[in-house]
Amino acid sequence: MVKILKYSFFDLIRSRWSLIYFLFFAITATSLLYLSNDTSRAIASLMNIIIVLCPLIGTMFGVMYYYNSREFAELLLAQPIKRSSIFLGQYLGLSISLTLSFVLGMGIPFVFYGILGSVEFANFAVLLLAGSMLTFTFVALAFVIAIKNENKIKGFGLAIVVWLFMAVLYDGLFLLSLFIFEDYPLDKFSLVMTVLNPVDLARILIMLQLDISALLGYTGAVFNKFFGTSMGFILTLICAILWIIVPVFGLNRLAGKKDF
Amino acid sequence: MIAIKNLEKSFGKNKVLKGVDLEVKGQGIFAILGPNGSGKTTIIKSILGMVLPDAGEIVVGAEGVKGNWNYRKNISYLPQIAHFPENLKVKELLRMVKDIRGQEGNEQPLIERFKLEGFMNSRLRNLSGGTRQKVNIVLCFMFNSPYIILDEPTSGLDPVAMITLRELIQEERAKGKVILLTTHIMDIVEEMADEIVFLLEGKIFFKGSLQDMRDMTGEMKLERSIANILLRNDKQYQEVLTT
Amino acid sequence: MKRILIILLCTWLASFTSDAATLEVCKGCTYQSIKAAIATAKSGDTVIVKKGTYKEGNIEIRKPLVLVGEGFPVVDGENDSEIFTIYADSVTISGFQIQNVGTSYTVDRAGINVVKSDHVVIKNNKLINTFFGIYLQKSKHNLIENNEIIGEAEEEMSSGNAIHLWYCKNIRIENNTLKKHRDGIYLEFVDSSRIVNNVSEGNVRYGLHFMFSNHDEYIDNTFRDNGAGVAVMFSRYILMDNNLFDHNWGTTAYGILLKEIYDSEIINSTFKKNTTAIYGESATRMKIHNNTFEQNGWALRLLGSCMDNTIKGNNFYSNTFDVTTNSSRNYNEYSGNYWDEYTGYDLDKDGVGDVPYHPVKLFSYIVTKSESSIVLLRSLFIDILNFAEKVTPVFTPATLVDEKPQMKPVL
């Protein structure tokens, strides 16, 4: 697996998309930092970009990379390696290279801006962590979709639908249910709904780090209390990891059962 | 030895293999023939573990194929169409496959024979179809595997390369290897095949030497024998339907 | 010039001829305690207290005296008693360090307590941990100037106010620093008073708190990191001019909290990084003009009970919500403000946008309807909703509109 990972990773890191993705974050982060002149505000603005873009790019690249490297996978399938090694290797190769582009693209401007010794460092670290988590989750989801669908157009369509659901529609349903169950105490419900969607989970985690959390009022206090305890932290971590492990497990199973 | 017992496989509603029993013993070139969609590639891919059969079992050497991957170190496979990671250079691809197989390869003589020296530093995406097929051939023959599986090996090759490839196959046969081959060029089969396996409707219709085939159909040319079989088969069907 | 000199000379001579005396208090002096000096002093005398620590319990002043501390003598209540209690007009207390009154749940003990006395001057003192710092009741024409009042308040219940006024009139509170109390300044039934250039910081409840007070003004003050910067309740005719409301940030923090307030003005002020810059409940006939709202959570939160207010010439920058209301009607006038999210154009180049601006976002309306929906803040879905509502307003009050949005910030 490590061999496949290595080759996928170096193959991807040399592609121009990695560079574009890296440059996008580097330019966005730099301009936000210098325009706002305030790390905290730059982090808040970048949060909005990350929770939309990391999942989107993760799913798109995931589907695209799987389809593009299908034949390469076939070449590998005839070699003496385990099937799961091939797909896990490719998955990790893509996830790591995307994450690297993202972390470097964000990290370099912030390091030059002097984030390392600053009080905002923890916030920035959570931002990077959340973006990376989203990347790993959505690349895995994309692989699952692509493996299930031979038809590229169908695969792409489905991937966009999944992204749209997680990033947009889910929150719509969330809001709707808040109004429907208005008369009940909704803090626990909100917590559960948040934890069940990786995009919301990432969004709330970053917001609680930033001082925007004061705007969340009473609900925010409940959230803060939950995420602030070690119990809450562990639960959150477990959820985030589950959101990576379950799709990865699924893609492994599907790849194991598939004919090429 | 490759032994296939009662192999069944369907894709959706389409039953491609309906109980194939095949034993490849000893050495030499085994040509798998059959009309389009008869299941040639499915058999090959089942042997390689790329297609997972619904029923039946396959043994390569002494190892069962199911759930196993280690036996593939004894197989060299030349796929029908060669697709590679496009950003890699030829040199890197060769190095990578060697690394992944964990085997030493003897690629240098092959590179010279196919005149690929000048392409070693080119990226794969910039190569023509023929050159890619040559790279594909080098990848397959550079390892000294006891089993060689060739799926339409001649596609896209120029006449000179075609001749080189034939020589290469003959040389491998001389080394005492088992070579499975599918091709639509009957010429090659007539020249080289030690045994012919003819697939029809997901079953083995015929298995034997070229001479057996001629005897059965009464045709000298292989091409005509096959046409004969297909036509006769049609007639049989008609008879079955009318009675 | 000559004339001035003569007048000065006369007054100097007069101070000798009148029977005003100066009494000194220190370890080696005639008077070793402040109480002793006060007991002997006659009306109009000056008591000078030298450097040292004085632990004398409650010190009552029942005649017009001038008490001057030299080198900040420490007057300590040992956490057990009120320190100065003034029952006479025209008393001056300056230059003391007054400390450790101690918390009491039954009496409002203070560092300096002024009871029914007029023309009292309290200036240049340091009050440390005094429960209530300066307490005025039923007094008029007093001056509280240049004091530094620093408490140790952690929660509302067990803390007092830095400056507490009850039934007073014509008071001037200037240049004081007020930290860590329940309220920085508390006014109840206080009329015609001026509060100028104070810094009120880190107080548990409010930086400045009006209750049932009319015709007051506060100008050039800074309110930072308080539970709420200023709370104005049940009051009329209050002028709030050129104040800074900075970082009053927390789950229930406000820049200004308005409740039942009429005919008042909030002008030329800066609101920066407050959770809610101005929150209004039944605020009526207010002028909110020429203020700058920057990086607040909510800039203006005016409930449906607010009427006939005018909001003009303000600048709104980078607030999460510029304007929210819980009503689908609007009875206030918004005009000529600068909104940084305004995207209209100005074809005739008169500096006024040609397209009216609706400052209420759909999401802010949703949040007022269902508090917990705030967890969706900054979700893409919400951005899309806001955009849709902006294009065709359905839920937000259609009449809440700025017909003359400015193209550039108002100076």
PDB file of N, CA, C and O in Angstrom, chain A residues 55-68 70 87 91 94 135-166 243 246-255 258 260:
ATOM      1  N   PRO A  55     -14.762  20.291   0.710  1.00  0.00           N
ATOM      2  CA  PRO A  55     -15.614  19.181   0.300  1.00  0.00           C
ATOM      3  C   PRO A  55     -15.809  19.127  -1.220  1.00  0.00           C
ATOM      4  O   PRO A  55     -15.761  18.060  -1.813  1.00  0.00           O
ATOM      5  N   LEU A  56     -16.020  20.292  -1.827  1.00  0.00           N
ATOM      6  CA  LEU A  56     -16.283  20.317  -3.270  1.00  0.00           C
ATOM      7  C   LEU A  56     -15.083  19.785  -4.045  1.00  0.00           C
ATOM      8  O   LEU A  56     -15.209  18.898  -4.899  1.00  0.00           O
ATOM      9  N   ILE A  57     -13.917  20.325  -3.752  1.00  0.00           N
ATOM     10  CA  ILE A  57     -12.714  19.890  -4.461  1.00  0.00           C
ATOM     11  C   ILE A  57     -12.422  18.429  -4.139  1.00  0.00           C
ATOM     12  O   ILE A  57     -12.042  17.646  -5.005  1.00  0.00           O
ATOM     13  N   GLY A  58     -12.634  18.048  -2.874  1.00  0.00           N
ATOM     14  CA  GLY A  58     -12.424  16.655  -2.489  1.00  0.00           C
ATOM     15  C   GLY A  58     -13.281  15.717  -3.322  1.00  0.00           C
ATOM     16  O   GLY A  58     -12.774  14.749  -3.893  1.00  0.00           O
ATOM     17  N   THR A  59     -14.582  16.009  -3.427  1.00  0.00           N
ATOM     18  CA  THR A  59     -15.453  15.118  -4.206  1.00  0.00           C
ATOM     19  C   THR A  59     -15.091  15.160  -5.690  1.00  0.00           C
ATOM     20  O   THR A  59     -14.978  14.110  -6.323  1.00  0.00           O
ATOM     21  N   MET A  60     -14.903  16.360  -6.228  1.00  0.00           N
ATOM     22  CA  MET A  60     -14.629  16.461  -7.670  1.00  0.00           C
ATOM     23  C   MET A  60     -13.323  15.744  -8.030  1.00  0.00           C
ATOM     24  O   MET A  60     -13.288  14.928  -8.937  1.00  0.00           O
ATOM     25  N   PHE A  61     -12.279  16.076  -7.286  1.00  0.00           N
ATOM     26  CA  PHE A  61     -10.990  15.443  -7.583  1.00  0.00           C
ATOM     27  C   PHE A  61     -11.053  13.942  -7.325  1.00  0.00           C
ATOM     28  O   PHE A  61     -10.450  13.156  -8.045  1.00  0.00           O
ATOM     29  N   GLY A  62     -11.767  13.558  -6.296  1.00  0.00           N
ATOM     30  CA  GLY A  62     -11.880  12.140  -5.963  1.00  0.00           C
ATOM     31  C   GLY A  62     -12.477  11.371  -7.125  1.00  0.00           C
ATOM     32  O   GLY A  62     -11.916  10.373  -7.591  1.00  0.00           O
ATOM     33  N   VAL A  63     -13.616  11.861  -7.623  1.00  0.00           N
ATOM     34  CA  VAL A  63     -14.283  11.176  -8.735  1.00  0.00           C
ATOM     35  C   VAL A  63     -13.392  11.197  -9.974  1.00  0.00           C
ATOM     36  O   VAL A  63     -13.157  10.186 -10.626  1.00  0.00           O
ATOM     37  N   MET A  64     -12.858  12.376 -10.250  1.00  0.00           N
ATOM     38  CA  MET A  64     -12.026  12.535 -11.449  1.00  0.00           C
ATOM     39  C   MET A  64     -10.811  11.630 -11.373  1.00  0.00           C
ATOM     40  O   MET A  64     -10.482  10.916 -12.319  1.00  0.00           O
ATOM     41  N   TYR A  65     -10.158  11.631 -10.231  1.00  0.00           N
ATOM     42  CA  TYR A  65      -8.930  10.852 -10.108  1.00  0.00           C
ATOM     43  C   TYR A  65      -9.240   9.370 -10.217  1.00  0.00           C
ATOM     44  O   TYR A  65      -8.506   8.619 -10.867  1.00  0.00           O
ATOM     45  N   TYR A  66     -10.325   8.944  -9.617  1.00  0.00           N
ATOM     46  CA  TYR A  66     -10.650   7.521  -9.709  1.00  0.00           C
ATOM     47  C   TYR A  66     -10.863   7.132 -11.171  1.00  0.00           C
ATOM     48  O   TYR A  66     -10.311   6.142 -11.643  1.00  0.00           O
ATOM     49  N   TYR A  67     -11.655   7.905 -11.898  1.00  0.00           N
ATOM     50  CA  TYR A  67     -11.918   7.550 -13.300  1.00  0.00           C
ATOM     51  C   TYR A  67     -10.641   7.620 -14.129  1.00  0.00           C
ATOM     52  O   TYR A  67     -10.384   6.781 -14.977  1.00  0.00           O
ATOM     53  N   ASN A  68      -9.853   8.632 -13.885  1.00  0.00           N
ATOM     54  CA  ASN A  68      -8.625   8.775 -14.677  1.00  0.00           C
ATOM     55  C   ASN A  68      -7.605   7.690 -14.388  1.00  0.00           C
ATOM     56  O   ASN A  68      -6.800   7.353 -15.247  1.00  0.00           O
ATOM     57  N   ARG A  70      -8.292   4.650 -13.435  1.00  0.00           N
ATOM     58  CA  ARG A  70      -8.877   3.314 -13.518  1.00  0.00           C
ATOM     59  C   ARG A  70      -7.959   2.354 -14.236  1.00  0.00           C
ATOM     60  O   ARG A  70      -7.752   1.224 -13.823  1.00  0.00           O
ATOM     61  N   PHE A  87      -6.381   0.459  -3.863  1.00  0.00           N
ATOM     62  CA  PHE A  87      -7.354   1.549  -3.750  1.00  0.00           C
ATOM     63  C   PHE A  87      -7.114   2.411  -2.512  1.00  0.00           C
ATOM     64  O   PHE A  87      -7.262   3.629  -2.571  1.00  0.00           O
ATOM     65  N   TYR A  91      -6.351   6.253  -2.656  1.00  0.00           N
ATOM     66  CA  TYR A  91      -7.157   7.160  -1.841  1.00  0.00           C
ATOM     67  C   TYR A  91      -6.253   8.035  -0.975  1.00  0.00           C
ATOM     68  O   TYR A  91      -6.389   9.264  -0.950  1.00  0.00           O
ATOM     69  N   LEU A  94      -4.212  10.612  -3.017  1.00  0.00           N
ATOM     70  CA  LEU A  94      -4.968  11.806  -3.413  1.00  0.00           C
ATOM     71  C   LEU A  94      -5.276  12.679  -2.196  1.00  0.00           C
ATOM     72  O   LEU A  94      -5.055  13.898  -2.226  1.00  0.00           O
ATOM     73  N   THR A 135     -11.364  17.123   3.599  1.00  0.00           N
ATOM     74  CA  THR A 135     -10.754  16.564   2.391  1.00  0.00           C
ATOM     75  C   THR A 135     -10.756  15.041   2.452  1.00  0.00           C
ATOM     76  O   THR A 135     -11.213  14.365   1.524  1.00  0.00           O
ATOM     77  N   PHE A 136     -10.276  14.499   3.556  1.00  0.00           N
ATOM     78  CA  PHE A 136     -10.197  13.037   3.679  1.00  0.00           C
ATOM     79  C   PHE A 136     -11.586  12.405   3.579  1.00  0.00           C
ATOM     80  O   PHE A 136     -11.769  11.381   2.939  1.00  0.00           O
ATOM     81  N   THR A 137     -12.569  13.038   4.229  1.00  0.00           N
ATOM     82  CA  THR A 137     -13.925  12.490   4.205  1.00  0.00           C
ATOM     83  C   THR A 137     -14.502  12.496   2.793  1.00  0.00           C
ATOM     84  O   THR A 137     -15.012  11.492   2.311  1.00  0.00           O
ATOM     85  N   PHE A 138     -14.389  13.642   2.137  1.00  0.00           N
ATOM     86  CA  PHE A 138     -15.084  13.762   0.860  1.00  0.00           C
ATOM     87  C   PHE A 138     -14.364  13.032  -0.273  1.00  0.00           C
ATOM     88  O   PHE A 138     -15.013  12.571  -1.214  1.00  0.00           O
ATOM     89  N   VAL A 139     -13.052  12.892  -0.191  1.00  0.00           N
ATOM     90  CA  VAL A 139     -12.367  12.066  -1.191  1.00  0.00           C
ATOM     91  C   VAL A 139     -12.840  10.622  -1.045  1.00  0.00           C
ATOM     92  O   VAL A 139     -13.123   9.945  -2.037  1.00  0.00           O
ATOM     93  N   ALA A 140     -12.989  10.167   0.194  1.00  0.00           N
ATOM     94  CA  ALA A 140     -13.451   8.791   0.408  1.00  0.00           C
ATOM     95  C   ALA A 140     -14.861   8.610  -0.147  1.00  0.00           C
ATOM     96  O   ALA A 140     -15.147   7.629  -0.842  1.00  0.00           O
ATOM     97  N   LEU A 141     -15.743   9.590   0.139  1.00  0.00           N
ATOM     98  CA  LEU A 141     -17.108   9.506  -0.393  1.00  0.00           C
ATOM     99  C   LEU A 141     -17.090   9.468  -1.923  1.00  0.00           C
ATOM    100  O   LEU A 141     -17.816   8.708  -2.549  1.00  0.00           O
ATOM    101  N   ALA A 142     -16.219  10.283  -2.514  1.00  0.00           N
ATOM    102  CA  ALA A 142     -16.121  10.338  -3.969  1.00  0.00           C
ATOM    103  C   ALA A 142     -15.668   8.992  -4.524  1.00  0.00           C
ATOM    104  O   ALA A 142     -16.209   8.511  -5.527  1.00  0.00           O
ATOM    105  N   PHE A 143     -14.706   8.379  -3.863  1.00  0.00           N
ATOM    106  CA  PHE A 143     -14.229   7.073  -4.326  1.00  0.00           C
ATOM    107  C   PHE A 143     -15.358   6.048  -4.272  1.00  0.00           C
ATOM    108  O   PHE A 143     -15.532   5.251  -5.192  1.00  0.00           O
ATOM    109  N   VAL A 144     -16.131   6.087  -3.188  1.00  0.00           N
ATOM    110  CA  VAL A 144     -17.243   5.151  -3.068  1.00  0.00           C
ATOM    111  C   VAL A 144     -18.206   5.341  -4.232  1.00  0.00           C
ATOM    112  O   VAL A 144     -18.618   4.379  -4.889  1.00  0.00           O
ATOM    113  N   ILE A 145     -18.535   6.606  -4.498  1.00  0.00           N
ATOM    114  CA  ILE A 145     -19.468   6.895  -5.585  1.00  0.00           C
ATOM    115  C   ILE A 145     -18.897   6.422  -6.921  1.00  0.00           C
ATOM    116  O   ILE A 145     -19.571   5.771  -7.721  1.00  0.00           O
ATOM    117  N   ALA A 146     -17.626   6.713  -7.167  1.00  0.00           N
ATOM    118  CA  ALA A 146     -17.019   6.380  -8.455  1.00  0.00           C
ATOM    119  C   ALA A 146     -16.928   4.865  -8.626  1.00  0.00           C
ATOM    120  O   ALA A 146     -17.177   4.342  -9.714  1.00  0.00           O
ATOM    121  N   ILE A 147     -16.593   4.158  -7.562  1.00  0.00           N
ATOM    122  CA  ILE A 147     -16.486   2.703  -7.685  1.00  0.00           C
ATOM    123  C   ILE A 147     -17.847   2.100  -7.986  1.00  0.00           C
ATOM    124  O   ILE A 147     -17.979   1.176  -8.767  1.00  0.00           O
ATOM    125  N   LYS A 148     -18.873   2.685  -7.394  1.00  0.00           N
ATOM    126  CA  LYS A 148     -20.224   2.153  -7.601  1.00  0.00           C
ATOM    127  C   LYS A 148     -20.751   2.462  -8.999  1.00  0.00           C
ATOM    128  O   LYS A 148     -21.620   1.762  -9.497  1.00  0.00           O
ATOM    129  N   ASN A 149     -20.257   3.527  -9.592  1.00  0.00           N
ATOM    130  CA  ASN A 149     -20.803   3.946 -10.881  1.00  0.00           C
ATOM    131  C   ASN A 149     -19.758   3.926 -11.981  1.00  0.00           C
ATOM    132  O   ASN A 149     -18.855   4.767 -11.994  1.00  0.00           O
ATOM    133  N   GLU A 150     -19.923   2.994 -12.917  1.00  0.00           N
ATOM    134  CA  GLU A 150     -19.007   2.931 -14.049  1.00  0.00           C
ATOM    135  C   GLU A 150     -19.190   4.159 -14.937  1.00  0.00           C
ATOM    136  O   GLU A 150     -18.242   4.677 -15.497  1.00  0.00           O
ATOM    137  N   ASN A 151     -20.432   4.590 -15.031  1.00  0.00           N
ATOM    138  CA  ASN A 151     -20.751   5.724 -15.891  1.00  0.00           C
ATOM    139  C   ASN A 151     -20.230   7.027 -15.282  1.00  0.00           C
ATOM    140  O   ASN A 151     -20.656   7.457 -14.225  1.00  0.00           O
ATOM    141  N   LYS A 152     -19.310   7.653 -15.999  1.00  0.00           N
ATOM    142  CA  LYS A 152     -18.645   8.833 -15.439  1.00  0.00           C
ATOM    143  C   LYS A 152     -19.615   9.977 -15.172  1.00  0.00           C
ATOM    144  O   LYS A 152     -19.536  10.645 -14.154  1.00  0.00           O
ATOM    145  N   ILE A 153     -20.526  10.180 -16.120  1.00  0.00           N
ATOM    146  CA  ILE A 153     -21.444  11.318 -15.971  1.00  0.00           C
ATOM    147  C   ILE A 153     -22.336  11.094 -14.749  1.00  0.00           C
ATOM    148  O   ILE A 153     -22.547  11.992 -13.941  1.00  0.00           O
ATOM    149  N   LYS A 154     -22.789   9.867 -14.607  1.00  0.00           N
ATOM    150  CA  LYS A 154     -23.614   9.530 -13.456  1.00  0.00           C
ATOM    151  C   LYS A 154     -22.814   9.727 -12.167  1.00  0.00           C
ATOM    152  O   LYS A 154     -23.313  10.287 -11.187  1.00  0.00           O
ATOM    153  N   GLY A 155     -21.578   9.270 -12.217  1.00  0.00           N
ATOM    154  CA  GLY A 155     -20.715   9.392 -11.043  1.00  0.00           C
ATOM    155  C   GLY A 155     -20.513  10.848 -10.651  1.00  0.00           C
ATOM    156  O   GLY A 155     -20.665  11.224  -9.489  1.00  0.00           O
ATOM    157  N   PHE A 156     -20.191  11.672 -11.635  1.00  0.00           N
ATOM    158  CA  PHE A 156     -19.993  13.102 -11.367  1.00  0.00           C
ATOM    159  C   PHE A 156     -21.259  13.733 -10.821  1.00  0.00           C
ATOM    160  O   PHE A 156     -21.231  14.485  -9.843  1.00  0.00           O
ATOM    161  N   GLY A 157     -22.389  13.389 -11.466  1.00  0.00           N
ATOM    162  CA  GLY A 157     -23.670  13.938 -11.033  1.00  0.00           C
ATOM    163  C   GLY A 157     -23.939  13.600  -9.582  1.00  0.00           C
ATOM    164  O   GLY A 157     -24.257  14.476  -8.771  1.00  0.00           O
ATOM    165  N   LEU A 158     -23.751  12.346  -9.262  1.00  0.00           N
ATOM    166  CA  LEU A 158     -24.024  11.877  -7.916  1.00  0.00           C
ATOM    167  C   LEU A 158     -23.095  12.554  -6.899  1.00  0.00           C
ATOM    168  O   LEU A 158     -23.524  12.935  -5.807  1.00  0.00           O
ATOM    169  N   ALA A 159     -21.840  12.706  -7.298  1.00  0.00           N
ATOM    170  CA  ALA A 159     -20.867  13.344  -6.402  1.00  0.00           C
ATOM    171  C   ALA A 159     -21.308  14.766  -6.091  1.00  0.00           C
ATOM    172  O   ALA A 159     -21.257  15.214  -4.937  1.00  0.00           O
ATOM    173  N   ILE A 160     -21.767  15.474  -7.126  1.00  0.00           N
ATOM    174  CA  ILE A 160     -22.217  16.855  -6.905  1.00  0.00           C
ATOM    175  C   ILE A 160     -23.442  16.868  -5.997  1.00  0.00           C
ATOM    176  O   ILE A 160     -23.574  17.704  -5.111  1.00  0.00           O
ATOM    177  N   VAL A 161     -24.328  15.902  -6.210  1.00  0.00           N
ATOM    178  CA  VAL A 161     -25.525  15.832  -5.372  1.00  0.00           C
ATOM    179  C   VAL A 161     -25.132  15.602  -3.904  1.00  0.00           C
ATOM    180  O   VAL A 161     -25.655  16.263  -3.006  1.00  0.00           O
ATOM    181  N   VAL A 162     -24.179  14.691  -3.687  1.00  0.00           N
ATOM    182  CA  VAL A 162     -23.744  14.417  -2.316  1.00  0.00           C
ATOM    183  C   VAL A 162     -23.150  15.682  -1.691  1.00  0.00           C
ATOM    184  O   VAL A 162     -23.468  16.046  -0.564  1.00  0.00           O
ATOM    185  N   TRP A 163     -22.330  16.358  -2.452  1.00  0.00           N
ATOM    186  CA  TRP A 163     -21.734  17.599  -1.939  1.00  0.00           C
ATOM    187  C   TRP A 163     -22.821  18.624  -1.621  1.00  0.00           C
ATOM    188  O   TRP A 163     -22.839  19.247  -0.567  1.00  0.00           O
ATOM    189  N   LEU A 164     -23.753  18.765  -2.580  1.00  0.00           N
ATOM    190  CA  LEU A 164     -24.827  19.739  -2.421  1.00  0.00           C
ATOM    191  C   LEU A 164     -25.650  19.419  -1.173  1.00  0.00           C
ATOM    192  O   LEU A 164     -26.023  20.306  -0.414  1.00  0.00           O
ATOM    193  N   PHE A 165     -25.890  18.145  -0.979  1.00  0.00           N
ATOM    194  CA  PHE A 165     -26.674  17.739   0.171  1.00  0.00           C
ATOM    195  C   PHE A 165     -25.955  18.106   1.470  1.00  0.00           C
ATOM    196  O   PHE A 165     -26.522  18.735   2.347  1.00  0.00           O
ATOM    197  N   MET A 166     -24.682  17.719   1.544  1.00  0.00           N
ATOM    198  CA  MET A 166     -23.933  17.950   2.775  1.00  0.00           C
ATOM    199  C   MET A 166     -23.713  19.438   3.031  1.00  0.00           C
ATOM    200  O   MET A 166     -23.808  19.906   4.164  1.00  0.00           O
ATOM    201  N   TRP A 243     -16.272   9.685  10.246  1.00  0.00           N
ATOM    202  CA  TRP A 243     -16.621  10.240   8.944  1.00  0.00           C
ATOM    203  C   TRP A 243     -15.539   9.971   7.905  1.00  0.00           C
ATOM    204  O   TRP A 243     -15.750  10.129   6.718  1.00  0.00           O
ATOM    205  N   VAL A 246     -15.615   5.257   7.982  1.00  0.00           N
ATOM    206  CA  VAL A 246     -16.748   4.535   7.402  1.00  0.00           C
ATOM    207  C   VAL A 246     -16.715   4.570   5.870  1.00  0.00           C
ATOM    208  O   VAL A 246     -16.803   3.519   5.234  1.00  0.00           O
ATOM    209  N   PRO A 247     -16.554   5.749   5.238  1.00  0.00           N
ATOM    210  CA  PRO A 247     -16.454   5.720   3.772  1.00  0.00           C
ATOM    211  C   PRO A 247     -15.236   4.925   3.277  1.00  0.00           C
ATOM    212  O   PRO A 247     -15.333   4.231   2.275  1.00  0.00           O
ATOM    213  N   VAL A 248     -14.131   5.008   3.990  1.00  0.00           N
ATOM    214  CA  VAL A 248     -12.944   4.266   3.558  1.00  0.00           C
ATOM    215  C   VAL A 248     -13.218   2.764   3.625  1.00  0.00           C
ATOM    216  O   VAL A 248     -12.883   2.014   2.711  1.00  0.00           O
ATOM    217  N   PHE A 249     -13.864   2.358   4.696  1.00  0.00           N
ATOM    218  CA  PHE A 249     -14.229   0.963   4.845  1.00  0.00           C
ATOM    219  C   PHE A 249     -15.150   0.541   3.691  1.00  0.00           C
ATOM    220  O   PHE A 249     -14.977  -0.512   3.083  1.00  0.00           O
ATOM    221  N   GLY A 250     -16.112   1.421   3.384  1.00  0.00           N
ATOM    222  CA  GLY A 250     -17.037   1.145   2.282  1.00  0.00           C
ATOM    223  C   GLY A 250     -16.316   1.011   0.957  1.00  0.00           C
ATOM    224  O   GLY A 250     -16.567   0.091   0.185  1.00  0.00           O
ATOM    225  N   LEU A 251     -15.371   1.920   0.727  1.00  0.00           N
ATOM    226  CA  LEU A 251     -14.678   1.867  -0.568  1.00  0.00           C
ATOM    227  C   LEU A 251     -13.825   0.612  -0.656  1.00  0.00           C
ATOM    228  O   LEU A 251     -13.742  -0.025  -1.710  1.00  0.00           O
ATOM    229  N   ASN A 252     -13.277   0.201   0.463  1.00  0.00           N
ATOM    230  CA  ASN A 252     -12.476  -1.015   0.498  1.00  0.00           C
ATOM    231  C   ASN A 252     -13.334  -2.237   0.176  1.00  0.00           C
ATOM    232  O   ASN A 252     -12.955  -3.105  -0.612  1.00  0.00           O
ATOM    233  N   ARG A 253     -14.512  -2.281   0.770  1.00  0.00           N
ATOM    234  CA  ARG A 253     -15.428  -3.399   0.536  1.00  0.00           C
ATOM    235  C   ARG A 253     -15.868  -3.434  -0.917  1.00  0.00           C
ATOM    236  O   ARG A 253     -15.859  -4.483  -1.555  1.00  0.00           O
ATOM    237  N   LEU A 254     -16.263  -2.255  -1.427  1.00  0.00           N
ATOM    238  CA  LEU A 254     -16.747  -2.198  -2.804  1.00  0.00           C
ATOM    239  C   LEU A 254     -15.643  -2.592  -3.786  1.00  0.00           C
ATOM    240  O   LEU A 254     -15.883  -3.320  -4.738  1.00  0.00           O
ATOM    241  N   ALA A 255     -14.446  -2.092  -3.514  1.00  0.00           N
ATOM    242  CA  ALA A 255     -13.334  -2.411  -4.411  1.00  0.00           C
ATOM    243  C   ALA A 255     -13.041  -3.909  -4.376  1.00  0.00           C
ATOM    244  O   ALA A 255     -12.702  -4.509  -5.389  1.00  0.00           O
ATOM    245  N   LYS A 258     -15.510  -5.825  -6.706  1.00  0.00           N
ATOM    246  CA  LYS A 258     -15.758  -5.321  -8.043  1.00  0.00           C
ATOM    247  C   LYS A 258     -14.986  -6.090  -9.119  1.00  0.00           C
ATOM    248  O   LYS A 258     -13.885  -6.567  -8.889  1.00  0.00           O
ATOM    249  N   PHE A 260     -13.074  -5.947 -12.772  1.00  0.00           N
ATOM    250  CA  PHE A 260     -12.426  -4.928 -13.619  1.00  0.00           C
ATOM    251  C   PHE A 260     -12.195  -5.445 -15.026  1.00  0.00           C
ATOM    252  O   PHE A 260     -12.146  -6.624 -15.257  1.00  0.00           O
TER     253      PHE A 260
END
